């Protein structure tokens, strides 16, 4: 397997983002060669077993997966298939029972708890289904919570402008719609300029129109900041906006598919 990577090279990043043919073709073979693009994540033989009293739950049963720099991937699969478990492990919120994950040139699976905390803080933006904003803080203050502990953050106003909320800086979560709250959550996730944006059902609590607005914001972040983006969804319709669709079933990768052409969020239906 080839592991030579070119990092922080914007030309290569651009190529990986914009040249669809540079991404791995639809394949039943996994892992995919890193020649296909600049590898950000390389997961090998990941398993996760939760021990519930006397019962073992196998959430992941041997995942081999590469994610590429600047790529927009959708993780699709039925409830309980292991999508959140996989995303949480990639984001350093959880650890696998076995297997390895390389992020850039380091192995997350070798990290101590403190190193994982630093990894999350510096490199990962998370967006969840239910926003997780702090109710007693304004939009701007919610974003500032993250920017205050980051090394090269945007200003909260700048992050909120990117998600189209410059007119809601001083609103509390209870004074905003669900879609606005989710866009604050996205602003909070991207304000640290993360390398990766991991979204777990970001439109799961939203109506279709609002969901489209949120997906447009995520697409814009991916394109303008070049942030490697992975979005979990149940909705097969959303997969048409991805560079690559990763289908998960029963803790395994069931299928990988590259979209030759991507749909705009506004043209999706679900
Ligand atoms: N903390 C945990 N403790 C025990 N079992 C867990 C835990 N987290 C997940 N599981 C189990 O692992 C399996 C995969 O869960 P996971 O949350 O990854 O699925 P999912 O694909 O995200 O599902 P959904 O679409 O419903 O969110 C499920 O059977 C779930 O019950
Ligand atoms: Mg889930």
PDB file of N, CA and C and ligand atoms in Angstrom, residues 50 52 57 59 78-85 234, ligand 1:
ATOM      1  N   UNK A  50     -19.331  -2.764  21.854  1.00  0.00           N
ATOM      2  CA  UNK A  50     -19.774  -2.222  23.130  1.00  0.00           C
ATOM      3  C   UNK A  50     -20.170  -3.384  24.034  1.00  0.00           C
ATOM      4  N   UNK A  52     -22.364  -4.519  26.973  1.00  0.00           N
ATOM      5  CA  UNK A  52     -23.548  -4.102  27.732  1.00  0.00           C
ATOM      6  C   UNK A  52     -23.888  -5.225  28.710  1.00  0.00           C
ATOM      7  N   UNK A  57     -22.256  -5.811  21.820  1.00  0.00           N
ATOM      8  CA  UNK A  57     -22.861  -5.253  20.614  1.00  0.00           C
ATOM      9  C   UNK A  57     -21.733  -4.889  19.655  1.00  0.00           C
ATOM     10  N   UNK A  59     -20.696  -2.889  16.838  1.00  0.00           N
ATOM     11  CA  UNK A  59     -21.144  -1.732  16.050  1.00  0.00           C
ATOM     12  C   UNK A  59     -20.352  -1.617  14.754  1.00  0.00           C
ATOM     13  N   UNK A  78     -28.720   2.300   7.149  1.00  0.00           N
ATOM     14  CA  UNK A  78     -29.887   2.215   8.025  1.00  0.00           C
ATOM     15  C   UNK A  78     -29.543   2.473   9.489  1.00  0.00           C
ATOM     16  N   UNK A  79     -30.560   2.711  10.272  1.00  0.00           N
ATOM     17  CA  UNK A  79     -30.379   2.940  11.700  1.00  0.00           C
ATOM     18  C   UNK A  79     -29.670   1.742  12.324  1.00  0.00           C
ATOM     19  N   UNK A  80     -28.689   2.040  13.159  1.00  0.00           N
ATOM     20  CA  UNK A  80     -27.974   0.972  13.861  1.00  0.00           C
ATOM     21  C   UNK A  80     -26.845   0.355  13.051  1.00  0.00           C
ATOM     22  N   UNK A  81     -26.572   0.885  11.846  1.00  0.00           N
ATOM     23  CA  UNK A  81     -25.553   0.256  10.997  1.00  0.00           C
ATOM     24  C   UNK A  81     -24.131   0.629  11.410  1.00  0.00           C
ATOM     25  N   UNK A  82     -23.979   1.636  12.276  1.00  0.00           N
ATOM     26  CA  UNK A  82     -22.641   1.984  12.771  1.00  0.00           C
ATOM     27  C   UNK A  82     -22.111   3.319  12.279  1.00  0.00           C
ATOM     28  N   UNK A  83     -22.957   4.114  11.647  1.00  0.00           N
ATOM     29  CA  UNK A  83     -22.505   5.387  11.066  1.00  0.00           C
ATOM     30  C   UNK A  83     -21.956   6.332  12.134  1.00  0.00           C
ATOM     31  N   UNK A  84     -22.739   6.546  13.195  1.00  0.00           N
ATOM     32  CA  UNK A  84     -22.287   7.488  14.235  1.00  0.00           C
ATOM     33  C   UNK A  84     -21.050   6.957  14.940  1.00  0.00           C
ATOM     34  N   UNK A  85     -21.029   5.656  15.155  1.00  0.00           N
ATOM     35  CA  UNK A  85     -19.852   5.069  15.804  1.00  0.00           C
ATOM     36  C   UNK A  85     -18.602   5.365  14.974  1.00  0.00           C
ATOM     37  N   UNK A 234     -29.682   9.377   6.667  1.00  0.00           N
ATOM     38  CA  UNK A 234     -30.531   8.248   6.259  1.00  0.00           C
ATOM     39  C   UNK A 234     -31.068   8.477   4.858  1.00  0.00           C
TER      40      UNK A 234
HETATM   41  N1  LIG B   1     -22.533   3.754  23.639  1.00  0.00           N
HETATM   42  C1  LIG B   1     -23.077   2.624  23.191  1.00  0.00           C
HETATM   43  N2  LIG B   1     -23.265   1.568  24.007  1.00  0.00           N
HETATM   44  C2  LIG B   1     -23.789   0.427  23.546  1.00  0.00           C
HETATM   45  N3  LIG B   1     -24.190   0.211  22.286  1.00  0.00           N
HETATM   46  C3  LIG B   1     -24.038   1.226  21.422  1.00  0.00           C
HETATM   47  C4  LIG B   1     -23.484   2.484  21.826  1.00  0.00           C
HETATM   48  N4  LIG B   1     -23.455   3.306  20.746  1.00  0.00           N
HETATM   49  C5  LIG B   1     -23.970   2.584  19.730  1.00  0.00           C
HETATM   50  N5  LIG B   1     -24.323   1.331  20.135  1.00  0.00           N
HETATM   51  C6  LIG B   1     -24.887   0.287  19.279  1.00  0.00           C
HETATM   52  O1  LIG B   1     -24.037   0.138  18.145  1.00  0.00           O
HETATM   53  C7  LIG B   1     -24.795  -0.023  16.964  1.00  0.00           C
HETATM   54  C8  LIG B   1     -24.443   1.076  15.985  1.00  0.00           C
HETATM   55  O2  LIG B   1     -24.889   2.313  16.526  1.00  0.00           O
HETATM   56  P1  LIG B   1     -24.710   3.703  15.777  1.00  0.00           P
HETATM   57  O3  LIG B   1     -25.184   4.744  16.712  1.00  0.00           O
HETATM   58  O4  LIG B   1     -23.327   3.808  15.276  1.00  0.00           O
HETATM   59  O5  LIG B   1     -25.714   3.521  14.535  1.00  0.00           O
HETATM   60  P2  LIG B   1     -26.190   4.575  13.459  1.00  0.00           P
HETATM   61  O6  LIG B   1     -25.924   3.965  12.120  1.00  0.00           O
HETATM   62  O7  LIG B   1     -25.596   5.906  13.726  1.00  0.00           O
HETATM   63  O8  LIG B   1     -27.755   4.593  13.695  1.00  0.00           O
HETATM   64  P3  LIG B   1     -28.808   5.844  13.596  1.00  0.00           P
HETATM   65  O9  LIG B   1     -29.010   6.060  12.130  1.00  0.00           O
HETATM   66  O10 LIG B   1     -30.032   5.310  14.264  1.00  0.00           O
HETATM   67  O11 LIG B   1     -28.227   7.019  14.306  1.00  0.00           O
HETATM   68  C9  LIG B   1     -26.253  -0.029  17.384  1.00  0.00           C
HETATM   69  O12 LIG B   1     -26.667  -1.361  17.502  1.00  0.00           O
HETATM   70  C10 LIG B   1     -26.243   0.662  18.727  1.00  0.00           C
HETATM   71  O13 LIG B   1     -27.275   0.196  19.550  1.00  0.00           O
END
